[in-house]
mmCIF file of C-alpha atoms in Angstrom:
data_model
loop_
_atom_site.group_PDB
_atom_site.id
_atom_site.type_symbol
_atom_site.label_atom_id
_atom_site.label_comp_id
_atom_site.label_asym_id
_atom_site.label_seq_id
_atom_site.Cartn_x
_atom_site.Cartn_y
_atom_site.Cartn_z
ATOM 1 C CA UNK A 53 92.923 113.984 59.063
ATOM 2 C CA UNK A 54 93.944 114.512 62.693
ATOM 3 C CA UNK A 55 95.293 111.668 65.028
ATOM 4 C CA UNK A 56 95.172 112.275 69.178
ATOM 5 C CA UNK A 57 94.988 110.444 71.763
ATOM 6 C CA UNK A 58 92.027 111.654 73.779
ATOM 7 C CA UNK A 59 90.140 111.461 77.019
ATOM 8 C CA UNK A 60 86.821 112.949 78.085
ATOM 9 C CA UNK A 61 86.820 115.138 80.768
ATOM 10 C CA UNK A 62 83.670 116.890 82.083
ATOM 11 C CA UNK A 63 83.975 120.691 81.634
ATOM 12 C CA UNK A 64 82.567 124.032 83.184
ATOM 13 C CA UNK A 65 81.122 125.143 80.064
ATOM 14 C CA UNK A 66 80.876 124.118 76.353
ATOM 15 C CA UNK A 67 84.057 124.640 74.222
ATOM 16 C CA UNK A 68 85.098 124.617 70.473
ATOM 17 C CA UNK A 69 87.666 122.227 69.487
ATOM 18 C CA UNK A 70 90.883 123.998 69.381
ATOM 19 C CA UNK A 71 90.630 126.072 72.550
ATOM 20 C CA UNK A 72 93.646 125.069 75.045
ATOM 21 C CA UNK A 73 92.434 124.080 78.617
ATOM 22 C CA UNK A 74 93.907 123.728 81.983
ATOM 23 C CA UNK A 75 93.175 121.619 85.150
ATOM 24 C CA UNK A 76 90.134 123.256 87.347
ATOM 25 C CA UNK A 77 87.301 125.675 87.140
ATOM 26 C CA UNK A 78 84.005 124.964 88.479
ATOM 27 C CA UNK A 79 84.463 120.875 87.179
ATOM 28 C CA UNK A 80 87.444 118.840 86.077
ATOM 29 C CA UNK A 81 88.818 121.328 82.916
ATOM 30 C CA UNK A 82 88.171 124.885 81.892
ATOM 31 C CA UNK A 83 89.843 127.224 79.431
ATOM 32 C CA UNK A 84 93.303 128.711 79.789
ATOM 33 C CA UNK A 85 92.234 131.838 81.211
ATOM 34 C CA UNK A 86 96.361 132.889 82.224
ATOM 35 C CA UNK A 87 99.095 133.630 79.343
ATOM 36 C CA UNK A 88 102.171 131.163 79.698
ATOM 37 C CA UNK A 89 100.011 128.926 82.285
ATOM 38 C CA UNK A 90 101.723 126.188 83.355
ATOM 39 C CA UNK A 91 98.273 124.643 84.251
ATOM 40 C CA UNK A 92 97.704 123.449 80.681
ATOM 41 C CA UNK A 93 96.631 120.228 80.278
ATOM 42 C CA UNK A 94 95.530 119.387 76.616
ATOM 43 C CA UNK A 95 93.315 120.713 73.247
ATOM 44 C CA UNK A 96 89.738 120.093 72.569
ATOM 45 C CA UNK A 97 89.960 117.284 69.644
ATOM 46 C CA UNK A 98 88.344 117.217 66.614
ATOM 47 C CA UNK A 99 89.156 113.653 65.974
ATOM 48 C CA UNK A 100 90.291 111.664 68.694
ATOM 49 C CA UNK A 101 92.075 108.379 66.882
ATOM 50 C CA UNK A 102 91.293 106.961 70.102
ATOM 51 C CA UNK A 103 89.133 108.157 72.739
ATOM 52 C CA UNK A 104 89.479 107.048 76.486
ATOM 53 C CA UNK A 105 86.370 107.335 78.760
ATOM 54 C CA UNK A 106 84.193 107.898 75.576
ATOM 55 C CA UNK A 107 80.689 106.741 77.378
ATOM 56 C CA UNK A 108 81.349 110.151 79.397
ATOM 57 C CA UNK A 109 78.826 112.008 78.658
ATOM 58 C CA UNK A 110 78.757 113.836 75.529
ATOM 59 C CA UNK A 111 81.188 116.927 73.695
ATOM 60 C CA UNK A 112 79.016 119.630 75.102
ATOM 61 C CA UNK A 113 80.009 118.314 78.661
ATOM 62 C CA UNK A 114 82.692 116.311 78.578
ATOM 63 C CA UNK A 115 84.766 117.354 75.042
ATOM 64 C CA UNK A 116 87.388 114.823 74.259
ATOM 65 C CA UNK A 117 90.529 116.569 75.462
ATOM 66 C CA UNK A 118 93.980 115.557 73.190
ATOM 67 C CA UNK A 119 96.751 115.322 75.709
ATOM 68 C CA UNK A 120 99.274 113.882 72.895
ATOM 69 C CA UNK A 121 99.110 113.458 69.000
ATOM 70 C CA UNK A 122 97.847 116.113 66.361
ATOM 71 C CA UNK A 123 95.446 118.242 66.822
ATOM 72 C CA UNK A 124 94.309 121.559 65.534
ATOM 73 C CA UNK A 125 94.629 124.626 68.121
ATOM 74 C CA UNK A 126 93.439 127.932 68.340
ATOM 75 C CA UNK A 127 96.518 130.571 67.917
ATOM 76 C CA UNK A 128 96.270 133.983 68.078
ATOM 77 C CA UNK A 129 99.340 135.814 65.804
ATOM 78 C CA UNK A 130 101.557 134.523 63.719
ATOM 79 C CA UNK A 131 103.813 131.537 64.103
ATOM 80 C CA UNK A 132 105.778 129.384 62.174
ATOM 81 C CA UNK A 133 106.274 126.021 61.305
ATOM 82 C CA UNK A 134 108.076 124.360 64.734
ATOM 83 C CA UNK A 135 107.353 127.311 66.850
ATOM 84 C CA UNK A 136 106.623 126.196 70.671
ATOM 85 C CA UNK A 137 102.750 126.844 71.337
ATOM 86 C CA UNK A 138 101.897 128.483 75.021
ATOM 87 C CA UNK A 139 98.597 129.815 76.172
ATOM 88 C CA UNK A 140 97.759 133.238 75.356
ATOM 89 C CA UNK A 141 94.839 133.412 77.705
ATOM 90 C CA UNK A 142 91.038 132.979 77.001
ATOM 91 C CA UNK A 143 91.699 129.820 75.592
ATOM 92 C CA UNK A 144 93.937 130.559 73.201
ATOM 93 C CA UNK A 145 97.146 129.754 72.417
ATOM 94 C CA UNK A 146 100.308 132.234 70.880
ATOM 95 C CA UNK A 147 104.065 130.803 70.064
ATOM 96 C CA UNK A 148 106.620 131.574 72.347
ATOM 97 C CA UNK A 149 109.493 133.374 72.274
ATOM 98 C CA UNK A 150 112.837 131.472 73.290
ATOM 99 C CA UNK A 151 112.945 133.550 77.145
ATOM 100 C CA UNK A 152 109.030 132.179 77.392
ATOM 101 C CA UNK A 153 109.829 128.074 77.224
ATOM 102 C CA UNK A 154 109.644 126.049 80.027
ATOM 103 C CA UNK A 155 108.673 122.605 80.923
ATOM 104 C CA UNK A 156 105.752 122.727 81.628
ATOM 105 C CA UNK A 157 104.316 125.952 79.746
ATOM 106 C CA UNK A 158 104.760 124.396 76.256
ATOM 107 C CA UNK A 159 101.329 122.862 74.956
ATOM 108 C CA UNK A 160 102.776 121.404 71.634
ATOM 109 C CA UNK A 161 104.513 122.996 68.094
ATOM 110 C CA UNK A 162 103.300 124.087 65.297
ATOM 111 C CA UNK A 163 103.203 121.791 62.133
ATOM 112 C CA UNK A 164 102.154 124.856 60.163
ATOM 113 C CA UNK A 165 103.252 128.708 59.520
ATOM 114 C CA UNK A 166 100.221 131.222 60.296
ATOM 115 C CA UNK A 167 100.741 134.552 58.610
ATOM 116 C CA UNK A 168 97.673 136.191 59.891
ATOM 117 C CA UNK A 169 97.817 138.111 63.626
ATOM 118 C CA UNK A 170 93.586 137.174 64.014
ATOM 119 C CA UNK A 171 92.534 133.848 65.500
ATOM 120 C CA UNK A 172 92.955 130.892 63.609
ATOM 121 C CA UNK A 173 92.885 127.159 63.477
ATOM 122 C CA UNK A 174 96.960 126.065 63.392
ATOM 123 C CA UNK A 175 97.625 121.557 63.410
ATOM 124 C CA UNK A 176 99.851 121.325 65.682
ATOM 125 C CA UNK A 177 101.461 117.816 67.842
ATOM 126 C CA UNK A 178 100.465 118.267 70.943
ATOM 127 C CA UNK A 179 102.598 116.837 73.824
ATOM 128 C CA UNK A 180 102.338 117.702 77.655
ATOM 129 C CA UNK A 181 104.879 117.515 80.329
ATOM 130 C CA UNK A 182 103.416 116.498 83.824
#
């Protein structure tokens, strides 16, 4: 079971939970189109433990976005267990090497190895810097 603290926020287009998202777009949030964006603002929950703005409309157009807590994420590659998370682009996110880490670039860390180099779901604590 995942725990976040999320907020709706209305989006440019539909996205699957997981997918990393940034400030802007068309509306309020769209994915994270750059790798190592320091634009990133949160995950698309899958189970917000609580849920601010939740009479905004509905996932499809406003998705609950975690900004803090656990939450899976989409990661392309492999990481490891405590590896930094950073976009990778198209949504995504990849771990970072050390040279990559900044302030505000990080989205969250792993709580999980992933040995495969295709997409996949990774739980990971999610916690943004302003």
């Amino acid at each position: 079971v995942y725990a976040d603290l999320a907020e709706r926020f209305e989006a440019d287009v539909p996205m699957q939970p997981g997918t990393v998202v940034e400030l802007g777009g068309l509306k309020e949030i769209t994915k994270a189109v750059q790798e190592l964006s320091e634009s990133v603002f949160g995950v698309i929950s899958t189970k917000a433990a609580f849920l601010m703005n939740g009479m905004a409309g509905d996932d499809a157009t406003h998705p609950a976005v975690a900004v803090n807590g656990r939450v899976p994420v989409r990661v392309i590659g492999t990481c490891k267990k405590g590896d930094r998370l950073v976009s990778a682009g198209n949504g995504l996110a990849r771990a970072a090497t050390r040279s990559e880490i900044t302030a505000f670039n990080v989205i969250g860390r792993a709580l999980a190895d992933k040995t495969t180099i295709d997409e996949g779901l990774v739980e990971a604590i999610v916690k943004l810097n302003s």
